[in-house]
PDB file of C-alpha atoms in Angstrom:
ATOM      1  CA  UNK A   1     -27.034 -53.606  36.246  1.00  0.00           C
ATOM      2  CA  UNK A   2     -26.321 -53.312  40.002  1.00  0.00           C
ATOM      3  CA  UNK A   3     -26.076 -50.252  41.518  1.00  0.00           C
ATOM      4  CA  UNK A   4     -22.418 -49.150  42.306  1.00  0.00           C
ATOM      5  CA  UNK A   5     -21.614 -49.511  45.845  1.00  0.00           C
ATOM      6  CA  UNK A   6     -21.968 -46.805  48.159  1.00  0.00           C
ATOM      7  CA  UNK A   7     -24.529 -44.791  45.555  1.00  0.00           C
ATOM      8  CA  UNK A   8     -27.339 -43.270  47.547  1.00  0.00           C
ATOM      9  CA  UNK A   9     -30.848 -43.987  46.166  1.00  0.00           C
ATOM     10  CA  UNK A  10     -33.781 -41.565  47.175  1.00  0.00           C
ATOM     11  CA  UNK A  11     -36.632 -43.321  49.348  1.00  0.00           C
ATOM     12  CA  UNK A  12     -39.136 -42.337  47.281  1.00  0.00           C
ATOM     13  CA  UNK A  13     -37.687 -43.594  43.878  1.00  0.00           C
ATOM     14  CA  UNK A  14     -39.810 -46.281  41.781  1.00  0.00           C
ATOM     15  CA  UNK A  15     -36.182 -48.292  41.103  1.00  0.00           C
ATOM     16  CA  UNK A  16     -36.757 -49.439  44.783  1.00  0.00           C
ATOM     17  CA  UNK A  17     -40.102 -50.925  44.334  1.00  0.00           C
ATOM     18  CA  UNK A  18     -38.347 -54.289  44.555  1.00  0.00           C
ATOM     19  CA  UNK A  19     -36.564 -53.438  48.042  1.00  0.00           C
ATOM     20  CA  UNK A  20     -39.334 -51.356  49.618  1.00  0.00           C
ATOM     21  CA  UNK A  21     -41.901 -54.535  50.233  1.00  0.00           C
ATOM     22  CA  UNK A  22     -39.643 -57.329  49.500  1.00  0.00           C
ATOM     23  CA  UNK A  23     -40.494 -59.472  48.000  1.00  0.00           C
ATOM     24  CA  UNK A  24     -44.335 -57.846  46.770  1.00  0.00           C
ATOM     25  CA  UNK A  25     -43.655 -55.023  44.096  1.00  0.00           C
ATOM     26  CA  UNK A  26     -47.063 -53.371  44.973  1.00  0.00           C
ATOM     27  CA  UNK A  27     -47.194 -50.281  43.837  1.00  0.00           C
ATOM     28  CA  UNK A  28     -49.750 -48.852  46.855  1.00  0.00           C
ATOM     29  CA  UNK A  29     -47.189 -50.580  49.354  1.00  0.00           C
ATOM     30  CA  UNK A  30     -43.896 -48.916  48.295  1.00  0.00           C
ATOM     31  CA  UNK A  31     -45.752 -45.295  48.224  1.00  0.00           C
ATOM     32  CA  UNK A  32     -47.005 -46.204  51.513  1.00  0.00           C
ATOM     33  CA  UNK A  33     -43.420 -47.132  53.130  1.00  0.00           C
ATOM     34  CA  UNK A  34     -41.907 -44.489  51.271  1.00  0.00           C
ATOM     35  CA  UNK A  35     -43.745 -42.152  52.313  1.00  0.00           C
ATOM     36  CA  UNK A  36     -43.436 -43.423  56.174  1.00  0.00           C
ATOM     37  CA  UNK A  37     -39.851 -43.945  55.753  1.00  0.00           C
ATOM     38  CA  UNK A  38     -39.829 -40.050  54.956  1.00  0.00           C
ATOM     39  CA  UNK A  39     -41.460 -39.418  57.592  1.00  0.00           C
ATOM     40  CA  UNK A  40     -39.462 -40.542  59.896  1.00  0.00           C
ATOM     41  CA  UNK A  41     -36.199 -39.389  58.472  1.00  0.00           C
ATOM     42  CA  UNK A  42     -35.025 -41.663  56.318  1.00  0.00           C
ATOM     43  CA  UNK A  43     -33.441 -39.629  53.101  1.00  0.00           C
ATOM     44  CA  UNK A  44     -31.618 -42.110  51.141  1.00  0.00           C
ATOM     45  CA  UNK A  45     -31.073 -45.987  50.656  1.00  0.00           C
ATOM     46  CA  UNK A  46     -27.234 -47.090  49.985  1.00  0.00           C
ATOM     47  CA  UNK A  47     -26.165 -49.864  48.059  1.00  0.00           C
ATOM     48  CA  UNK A  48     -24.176 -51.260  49.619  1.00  0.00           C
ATOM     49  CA  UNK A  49     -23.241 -55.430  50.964  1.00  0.00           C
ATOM     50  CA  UNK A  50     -22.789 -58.619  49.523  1.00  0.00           C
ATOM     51  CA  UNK A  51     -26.647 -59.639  48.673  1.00  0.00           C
ATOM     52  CA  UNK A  52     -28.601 -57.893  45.706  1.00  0.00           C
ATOM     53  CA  UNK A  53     -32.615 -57.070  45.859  1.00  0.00           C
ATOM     54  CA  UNK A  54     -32.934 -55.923  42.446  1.00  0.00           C
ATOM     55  CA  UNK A  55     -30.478 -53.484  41.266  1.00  0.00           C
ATOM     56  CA  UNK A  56     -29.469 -52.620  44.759  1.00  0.00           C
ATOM     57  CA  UNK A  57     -27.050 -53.917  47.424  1.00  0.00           C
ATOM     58  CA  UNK A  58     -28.417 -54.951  51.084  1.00  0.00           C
ATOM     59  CA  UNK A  59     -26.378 -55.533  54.195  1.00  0.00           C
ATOM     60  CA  UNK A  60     -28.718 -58.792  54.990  1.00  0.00           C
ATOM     61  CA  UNK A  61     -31.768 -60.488  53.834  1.00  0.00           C
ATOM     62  CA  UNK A  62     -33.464 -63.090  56.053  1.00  0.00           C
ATOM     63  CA  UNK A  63     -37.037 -64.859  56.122  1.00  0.00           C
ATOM     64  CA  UNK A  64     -38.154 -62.488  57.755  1.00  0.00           C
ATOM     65  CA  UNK A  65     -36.882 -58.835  57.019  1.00  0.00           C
ATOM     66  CA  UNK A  66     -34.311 -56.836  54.721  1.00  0.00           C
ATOM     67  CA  UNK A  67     -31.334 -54.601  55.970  1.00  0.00           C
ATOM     68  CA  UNK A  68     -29.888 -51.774  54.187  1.00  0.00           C
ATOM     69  CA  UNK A  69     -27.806 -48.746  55.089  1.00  0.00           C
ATOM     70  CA  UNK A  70     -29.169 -45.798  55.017  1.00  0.00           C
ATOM     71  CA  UNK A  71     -28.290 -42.163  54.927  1.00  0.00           C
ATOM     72  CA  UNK A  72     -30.993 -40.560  58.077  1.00  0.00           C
ATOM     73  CA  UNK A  73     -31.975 -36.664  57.918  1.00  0.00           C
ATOM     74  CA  UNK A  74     -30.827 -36.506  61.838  1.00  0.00           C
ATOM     75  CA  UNK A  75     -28.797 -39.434  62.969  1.00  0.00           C
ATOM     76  CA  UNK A  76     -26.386 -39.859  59.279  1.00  0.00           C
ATOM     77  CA  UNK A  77     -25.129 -43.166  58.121  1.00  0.00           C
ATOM     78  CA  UNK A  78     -27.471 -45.852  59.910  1.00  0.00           C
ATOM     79  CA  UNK A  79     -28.735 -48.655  59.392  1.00  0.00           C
ATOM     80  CA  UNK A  80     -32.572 -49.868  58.784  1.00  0.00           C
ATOM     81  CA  UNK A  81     -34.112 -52.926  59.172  1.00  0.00           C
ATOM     82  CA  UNK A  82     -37.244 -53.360  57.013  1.00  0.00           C
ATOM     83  CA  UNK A  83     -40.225 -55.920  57.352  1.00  0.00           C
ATOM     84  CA  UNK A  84     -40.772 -58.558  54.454  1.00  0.00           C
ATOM     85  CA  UNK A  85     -44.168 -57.906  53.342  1.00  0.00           C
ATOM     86  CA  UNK A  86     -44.353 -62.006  53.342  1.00  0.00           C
ATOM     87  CA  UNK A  87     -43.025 -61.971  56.965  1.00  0.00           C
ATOM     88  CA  UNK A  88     -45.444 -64.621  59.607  1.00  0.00           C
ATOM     89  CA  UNK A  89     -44.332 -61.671  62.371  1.00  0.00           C
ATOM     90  CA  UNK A  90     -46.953 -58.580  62.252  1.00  0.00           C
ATOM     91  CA  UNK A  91     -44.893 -55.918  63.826  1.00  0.00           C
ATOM     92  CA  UNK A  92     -40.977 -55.304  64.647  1.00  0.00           C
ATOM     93  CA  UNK A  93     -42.332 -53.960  68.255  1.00  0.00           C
ATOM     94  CA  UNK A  94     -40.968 -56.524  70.211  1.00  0.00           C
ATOM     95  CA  UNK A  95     -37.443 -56.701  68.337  1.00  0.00           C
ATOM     96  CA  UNK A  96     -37.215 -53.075  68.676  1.00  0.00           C
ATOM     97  CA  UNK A  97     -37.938 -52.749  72.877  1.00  0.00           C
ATOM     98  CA  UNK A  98     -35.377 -56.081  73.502  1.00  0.00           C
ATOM     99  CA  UNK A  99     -32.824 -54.247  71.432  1.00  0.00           C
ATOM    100  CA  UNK A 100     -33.078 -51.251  73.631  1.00  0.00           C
ATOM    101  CA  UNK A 101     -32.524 -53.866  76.741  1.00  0.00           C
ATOM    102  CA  UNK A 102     -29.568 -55.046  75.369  1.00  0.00           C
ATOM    103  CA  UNK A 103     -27.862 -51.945  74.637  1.00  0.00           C
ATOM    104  CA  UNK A 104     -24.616 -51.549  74.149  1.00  0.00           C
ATOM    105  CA  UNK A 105     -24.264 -55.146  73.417  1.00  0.00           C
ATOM    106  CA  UNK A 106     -27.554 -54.864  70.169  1.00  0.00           C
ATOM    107  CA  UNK A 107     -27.195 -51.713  67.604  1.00  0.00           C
ATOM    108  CA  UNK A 108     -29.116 -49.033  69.294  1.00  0.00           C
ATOM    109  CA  UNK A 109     -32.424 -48.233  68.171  1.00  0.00           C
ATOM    110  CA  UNK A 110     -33.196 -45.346  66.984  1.00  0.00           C
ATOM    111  CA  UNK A 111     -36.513 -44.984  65.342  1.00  0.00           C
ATOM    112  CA  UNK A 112     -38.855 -47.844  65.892  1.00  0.00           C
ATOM    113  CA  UNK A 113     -42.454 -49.034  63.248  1.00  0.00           C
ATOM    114  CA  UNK A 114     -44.316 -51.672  62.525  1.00  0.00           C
ATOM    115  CA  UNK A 115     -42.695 -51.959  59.572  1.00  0.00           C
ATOM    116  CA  UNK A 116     -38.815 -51.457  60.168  1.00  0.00           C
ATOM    117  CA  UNK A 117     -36.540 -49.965  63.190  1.00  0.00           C
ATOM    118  CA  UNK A 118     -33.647 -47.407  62.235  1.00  0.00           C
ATOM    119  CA  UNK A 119     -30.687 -48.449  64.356  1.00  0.00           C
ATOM    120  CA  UNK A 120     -27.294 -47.830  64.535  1.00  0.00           C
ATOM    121  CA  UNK A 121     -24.666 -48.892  61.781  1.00  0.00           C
ATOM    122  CA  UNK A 122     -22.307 -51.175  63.046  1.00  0.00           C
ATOM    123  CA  UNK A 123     -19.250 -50.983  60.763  1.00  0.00           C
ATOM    124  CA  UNK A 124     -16.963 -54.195  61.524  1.00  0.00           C
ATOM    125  CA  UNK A 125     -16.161 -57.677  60.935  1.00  0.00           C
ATOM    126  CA  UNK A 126     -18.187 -61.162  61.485  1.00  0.00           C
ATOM    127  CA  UNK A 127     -17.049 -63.333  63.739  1.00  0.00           C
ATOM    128  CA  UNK A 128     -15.564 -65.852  61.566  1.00  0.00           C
ATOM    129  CA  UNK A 129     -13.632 -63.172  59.972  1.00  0.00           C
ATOM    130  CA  UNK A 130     -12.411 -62.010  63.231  1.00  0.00           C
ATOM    131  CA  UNK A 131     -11.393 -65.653  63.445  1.00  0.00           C
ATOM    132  CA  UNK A 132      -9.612 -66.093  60.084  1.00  0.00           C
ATOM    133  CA  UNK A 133      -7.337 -62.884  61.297  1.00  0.00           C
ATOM    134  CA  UNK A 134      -5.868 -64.478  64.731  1.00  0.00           C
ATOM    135  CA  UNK A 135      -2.297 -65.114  64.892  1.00  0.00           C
ATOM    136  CA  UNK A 136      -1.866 -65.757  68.110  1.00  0.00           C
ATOM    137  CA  UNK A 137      -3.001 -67.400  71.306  1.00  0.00           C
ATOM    138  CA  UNK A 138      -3.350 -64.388  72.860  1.00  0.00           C
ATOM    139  CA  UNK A 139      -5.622 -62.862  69.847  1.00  0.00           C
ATOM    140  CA  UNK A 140      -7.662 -66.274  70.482  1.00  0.00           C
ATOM    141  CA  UNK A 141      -7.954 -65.774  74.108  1.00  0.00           C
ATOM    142  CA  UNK A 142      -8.570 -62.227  73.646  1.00  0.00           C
ATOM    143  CA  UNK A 143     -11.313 -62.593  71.390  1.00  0.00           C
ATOM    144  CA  UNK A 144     -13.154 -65.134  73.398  1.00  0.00           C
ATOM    145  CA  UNK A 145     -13.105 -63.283  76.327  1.00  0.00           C
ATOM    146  CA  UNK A 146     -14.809 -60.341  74.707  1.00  0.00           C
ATOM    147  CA  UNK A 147     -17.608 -62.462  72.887  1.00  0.00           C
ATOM    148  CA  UNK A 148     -18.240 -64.722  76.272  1.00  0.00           C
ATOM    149  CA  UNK A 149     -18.459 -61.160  78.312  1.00  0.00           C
ATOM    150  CA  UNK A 150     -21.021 -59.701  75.951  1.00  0.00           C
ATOM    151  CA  UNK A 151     -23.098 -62.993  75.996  1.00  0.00           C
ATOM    152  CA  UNK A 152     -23.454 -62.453  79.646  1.00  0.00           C
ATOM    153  CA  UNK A 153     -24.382 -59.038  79.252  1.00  0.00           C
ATOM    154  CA  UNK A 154     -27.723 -60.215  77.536  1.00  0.00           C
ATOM    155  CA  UNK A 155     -27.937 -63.040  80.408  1.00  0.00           C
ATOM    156  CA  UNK A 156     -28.075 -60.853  82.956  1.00  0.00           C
ATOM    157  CA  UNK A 157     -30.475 -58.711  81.093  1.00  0.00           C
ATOM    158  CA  UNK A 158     -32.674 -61.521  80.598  1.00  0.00           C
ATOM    159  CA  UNK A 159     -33.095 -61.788  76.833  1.00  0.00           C
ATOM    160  CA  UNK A 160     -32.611 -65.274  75.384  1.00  0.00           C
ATOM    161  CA  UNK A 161     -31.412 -64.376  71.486  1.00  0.00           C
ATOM    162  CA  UNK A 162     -31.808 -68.445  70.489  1.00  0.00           C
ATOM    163  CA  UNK A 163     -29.467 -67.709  67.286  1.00  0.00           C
ATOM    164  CA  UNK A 164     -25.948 -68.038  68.496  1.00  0.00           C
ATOM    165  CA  UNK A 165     -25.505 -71.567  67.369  1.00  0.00           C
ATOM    166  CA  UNK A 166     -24.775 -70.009  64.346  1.00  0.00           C
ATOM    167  CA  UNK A 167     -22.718 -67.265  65.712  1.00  0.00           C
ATOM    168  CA  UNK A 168     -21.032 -66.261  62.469  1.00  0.00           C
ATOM    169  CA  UNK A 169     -24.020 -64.411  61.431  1.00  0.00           C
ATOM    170  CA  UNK A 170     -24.999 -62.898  64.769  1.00  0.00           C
ATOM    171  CA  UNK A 171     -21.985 -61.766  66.521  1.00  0.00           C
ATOM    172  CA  UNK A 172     -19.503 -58.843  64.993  1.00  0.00           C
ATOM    173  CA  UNK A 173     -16.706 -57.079  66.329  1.00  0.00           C
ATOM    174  CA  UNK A 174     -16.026 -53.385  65.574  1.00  0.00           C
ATOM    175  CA  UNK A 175     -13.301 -51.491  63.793  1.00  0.00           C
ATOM    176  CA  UNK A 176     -12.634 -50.212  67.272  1.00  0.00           C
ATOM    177  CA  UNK A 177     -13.058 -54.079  69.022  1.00  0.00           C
ATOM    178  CA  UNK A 178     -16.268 -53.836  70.210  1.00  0.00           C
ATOM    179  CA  UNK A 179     -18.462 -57.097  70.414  1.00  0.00           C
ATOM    180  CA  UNK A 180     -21.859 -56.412  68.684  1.00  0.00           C
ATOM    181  CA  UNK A 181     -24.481 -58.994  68.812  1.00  0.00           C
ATOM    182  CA  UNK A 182     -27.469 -58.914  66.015  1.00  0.00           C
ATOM    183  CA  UNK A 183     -30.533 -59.398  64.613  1.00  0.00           C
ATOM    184  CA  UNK A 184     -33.033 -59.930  67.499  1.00  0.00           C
ATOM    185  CA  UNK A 185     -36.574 -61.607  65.362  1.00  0.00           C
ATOM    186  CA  UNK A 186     -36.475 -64.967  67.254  1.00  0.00           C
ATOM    187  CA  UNK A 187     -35.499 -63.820  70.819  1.00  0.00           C
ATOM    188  CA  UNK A 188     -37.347 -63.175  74.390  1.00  0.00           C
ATOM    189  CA  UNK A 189     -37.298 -62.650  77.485  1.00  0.00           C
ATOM    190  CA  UNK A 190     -35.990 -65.023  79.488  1.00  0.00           C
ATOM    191  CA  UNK A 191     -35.946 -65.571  83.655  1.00  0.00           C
ATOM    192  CA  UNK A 192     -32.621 -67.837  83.389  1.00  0.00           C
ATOM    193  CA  UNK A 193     -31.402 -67.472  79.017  1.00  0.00           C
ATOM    194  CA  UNK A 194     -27.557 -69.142  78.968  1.00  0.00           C
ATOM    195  CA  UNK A 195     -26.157 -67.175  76.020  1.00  0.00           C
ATOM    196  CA  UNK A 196     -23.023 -67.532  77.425  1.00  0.00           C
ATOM    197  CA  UNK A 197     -23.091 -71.450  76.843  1.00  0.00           C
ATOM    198  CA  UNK A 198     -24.264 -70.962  73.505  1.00  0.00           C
ATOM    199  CA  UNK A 199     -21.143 -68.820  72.023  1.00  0.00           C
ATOM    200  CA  UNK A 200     -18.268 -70.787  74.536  1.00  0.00           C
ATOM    201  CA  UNK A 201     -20.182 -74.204  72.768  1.00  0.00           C
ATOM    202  CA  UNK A 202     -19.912 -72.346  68.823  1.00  0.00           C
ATOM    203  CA  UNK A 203     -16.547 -71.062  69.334  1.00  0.00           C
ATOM    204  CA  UNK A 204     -14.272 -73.563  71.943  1.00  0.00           C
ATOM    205  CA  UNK A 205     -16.397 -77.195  70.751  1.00  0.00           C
ATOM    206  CA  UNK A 206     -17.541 -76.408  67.082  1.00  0.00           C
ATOM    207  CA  UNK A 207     -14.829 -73.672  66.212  1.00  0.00           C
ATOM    208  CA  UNK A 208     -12.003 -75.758  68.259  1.00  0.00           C
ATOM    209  CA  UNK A 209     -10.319 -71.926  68.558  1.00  0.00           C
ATOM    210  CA  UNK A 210      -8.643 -73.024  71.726  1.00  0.00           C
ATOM    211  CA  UNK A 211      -7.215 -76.137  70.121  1.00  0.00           C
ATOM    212  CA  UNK A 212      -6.060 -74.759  67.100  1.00  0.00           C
ATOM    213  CA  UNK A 213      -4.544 -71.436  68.212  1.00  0.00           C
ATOM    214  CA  UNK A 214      -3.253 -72.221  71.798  1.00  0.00           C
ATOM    215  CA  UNK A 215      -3.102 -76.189  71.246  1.00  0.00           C
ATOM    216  CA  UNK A 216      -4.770 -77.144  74.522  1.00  0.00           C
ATOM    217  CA  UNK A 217      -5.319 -80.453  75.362  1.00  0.00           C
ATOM    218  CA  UNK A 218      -8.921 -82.324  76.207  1.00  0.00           C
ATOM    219  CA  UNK A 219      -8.230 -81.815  80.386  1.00  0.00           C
ATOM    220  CA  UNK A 220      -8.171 -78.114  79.931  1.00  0.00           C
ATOM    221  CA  UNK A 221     -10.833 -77.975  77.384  1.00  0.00           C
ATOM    222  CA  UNK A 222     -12.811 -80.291  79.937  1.00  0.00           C
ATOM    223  CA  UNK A 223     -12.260 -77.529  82.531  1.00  0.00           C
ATOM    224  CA  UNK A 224     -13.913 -75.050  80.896  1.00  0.00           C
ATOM    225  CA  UNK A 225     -16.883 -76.919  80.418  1.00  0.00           C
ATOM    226  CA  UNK A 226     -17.275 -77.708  83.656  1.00  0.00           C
ATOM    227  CA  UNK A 227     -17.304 -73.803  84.453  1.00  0.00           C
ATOM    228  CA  UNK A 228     -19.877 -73.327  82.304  1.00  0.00           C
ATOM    229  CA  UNK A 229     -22.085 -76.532  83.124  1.00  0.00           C
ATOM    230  CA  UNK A 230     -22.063 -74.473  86.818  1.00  0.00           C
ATOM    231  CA  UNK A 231     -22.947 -71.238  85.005  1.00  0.00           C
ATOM    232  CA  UNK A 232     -25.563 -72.092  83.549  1.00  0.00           C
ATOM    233  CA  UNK A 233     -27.284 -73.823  86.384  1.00  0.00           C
ATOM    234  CA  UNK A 234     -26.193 -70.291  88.290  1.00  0.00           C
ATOM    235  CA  UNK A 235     -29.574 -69.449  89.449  1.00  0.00           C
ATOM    236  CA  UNK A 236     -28.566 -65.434  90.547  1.00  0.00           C
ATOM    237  CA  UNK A 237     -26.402 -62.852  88.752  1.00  0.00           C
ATOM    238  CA  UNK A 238     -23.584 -63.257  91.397  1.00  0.00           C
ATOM    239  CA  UNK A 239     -22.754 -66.439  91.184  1.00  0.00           C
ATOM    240  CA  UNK A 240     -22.991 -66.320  87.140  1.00  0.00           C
ATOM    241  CA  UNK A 241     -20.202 -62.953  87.499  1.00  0.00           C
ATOM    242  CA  UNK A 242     -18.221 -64.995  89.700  1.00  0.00           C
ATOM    243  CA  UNK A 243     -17.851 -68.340  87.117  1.00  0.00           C
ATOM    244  CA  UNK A 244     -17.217 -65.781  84.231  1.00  0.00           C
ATOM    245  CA  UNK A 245     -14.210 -64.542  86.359  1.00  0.00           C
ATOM    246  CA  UNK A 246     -13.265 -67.864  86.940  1.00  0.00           C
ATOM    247  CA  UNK A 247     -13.439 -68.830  83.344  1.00  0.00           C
ATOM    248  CA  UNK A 248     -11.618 -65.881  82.168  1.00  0.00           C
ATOM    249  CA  UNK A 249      -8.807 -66.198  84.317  1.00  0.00           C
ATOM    250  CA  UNK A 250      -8.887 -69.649  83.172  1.00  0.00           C
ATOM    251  CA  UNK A 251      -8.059 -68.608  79.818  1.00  0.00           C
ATOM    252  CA  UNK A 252      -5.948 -65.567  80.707  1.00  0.00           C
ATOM    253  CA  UNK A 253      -3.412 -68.185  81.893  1.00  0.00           C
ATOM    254  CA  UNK A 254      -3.095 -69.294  78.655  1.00  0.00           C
ATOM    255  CA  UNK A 255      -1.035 -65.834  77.436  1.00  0.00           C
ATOM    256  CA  UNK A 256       1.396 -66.829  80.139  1.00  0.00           C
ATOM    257  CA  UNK A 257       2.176 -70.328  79.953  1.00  0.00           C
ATOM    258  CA  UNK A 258       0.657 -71.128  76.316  1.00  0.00           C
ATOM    259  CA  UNK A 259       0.507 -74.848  77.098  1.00  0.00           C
ATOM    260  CA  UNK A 260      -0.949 -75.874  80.405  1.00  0.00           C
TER     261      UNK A 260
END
């Protein structure tokens, strides 16, 4: 039976042998996280999200780690990303220190192991549920100004995240309409990264939300990729500002006239 959602199971009990060291259920490796995990805080596990490991609810669970919420002896209600005991990556150390360099734009870290990084809970939508709820062209244009903004946040901090062709899992957006982006395994540091192209490729080519919810036409659409082709052969942070402006004012037009 699964756990009810939002119960709060204590670190150190045996029912989360199966979470603990997913996917090993070794005994000497769940007392040994446990007691870590204890160590640095960590008082409960919640069950709570839309996969199951075992009898409990996660938030996520990828090749590589496992992400629960958590209820955290000093911070409350966060968030904690554990290591697969199966993962090919020996630490989180890397993941933890580019998440701190993409602050505000990653969950903040807040405790950071080997084995798994606390970070902050971020309590919103996907981004193809933010999608399903626009009515409007101005939602649309709205919406992809805030996701193209916080791609160039991690640009100009120099962190390639190589995941946002498959934005729907990366990218959120906040109860209060924040743009979070996620899960940092597979990204680096970067001397030139082009997030920016990735999300404007996911959401205006592959998503077609201009098309659909402000019906422009091919010329306009062509426009916009010729702002980016320019961005993203940008070689300082100046120029790359200046063709985001340009872009966005692009699409602010669109609240205006609605069909250029």
């Amino acid at each position: 039976m699964i756990k009810e959602s939002g119960v709060c199971i204590p670190i150190d009990k045996s029912e989360l042998i199966n979470l603990i060291c997913y996917p090993s259920t070794d005994r000497k490796c769940f007392e040994d996280r446990s007691r870590k995990l204890a160590e640095h805080g960590v008082k409960c596990i919640v069950s709570e999200g839309r996969r199951n490991i075992g009898n409990v609810k996660v938030l996520g669970k990828g090749h590589s780690a496992v992400v629960v919420k958590i209820i955290h002896r000093r911070y409350g209600e966060v968030a904690l990303k554990l290591r697969r005991s199966d993962s090919k990556r020996g630490d989180l150390a890397l993941e933890c220190k580019l998440m701190s360099s993409a602050v505000p734009i990653a969950p903040v870290p807040l405790v950071c192991s080997d084995d798994f990084i606390v970070m902050e809970f971020v309590d919103g939508t996907h981004l193809e549920e933010s999608i399903r709820g626009i009515i409007s062209c101005r939602d649309a244009v709205l919406l992809v100004a805030k996701v193209l903004a916080a791609a160039f946040w991690l640009d100009t901090v120099g962190i390639e995240h190589k995941e946002l062709s498959i934005a729907d899992k990366h990218v959120m957006l906040t109860k209060d309409g924040r743009v979070k982006i996620i899960d940092y395994e597979s990204a680096s540091h970067h001397s030139r990264p082009c997030n920016l192209c990735s999300l404007f490729s996911w959401l205006i080519v592959r998503r077609r939300v201009l098309r659909r919810f402000c019906r422009v036409g091919d010329d306009f659409i062509q426009e916009l990729i010729r702002l980016v082709r320019e961005y993203k052969l940008s070689t300082t942070i100046e120029e790359r500002r200046e063709l985001l402006v340009a872009l966005v004012k692009k699409l602010c037009k669109l609240i205006v006239h609605h069909n250029p």
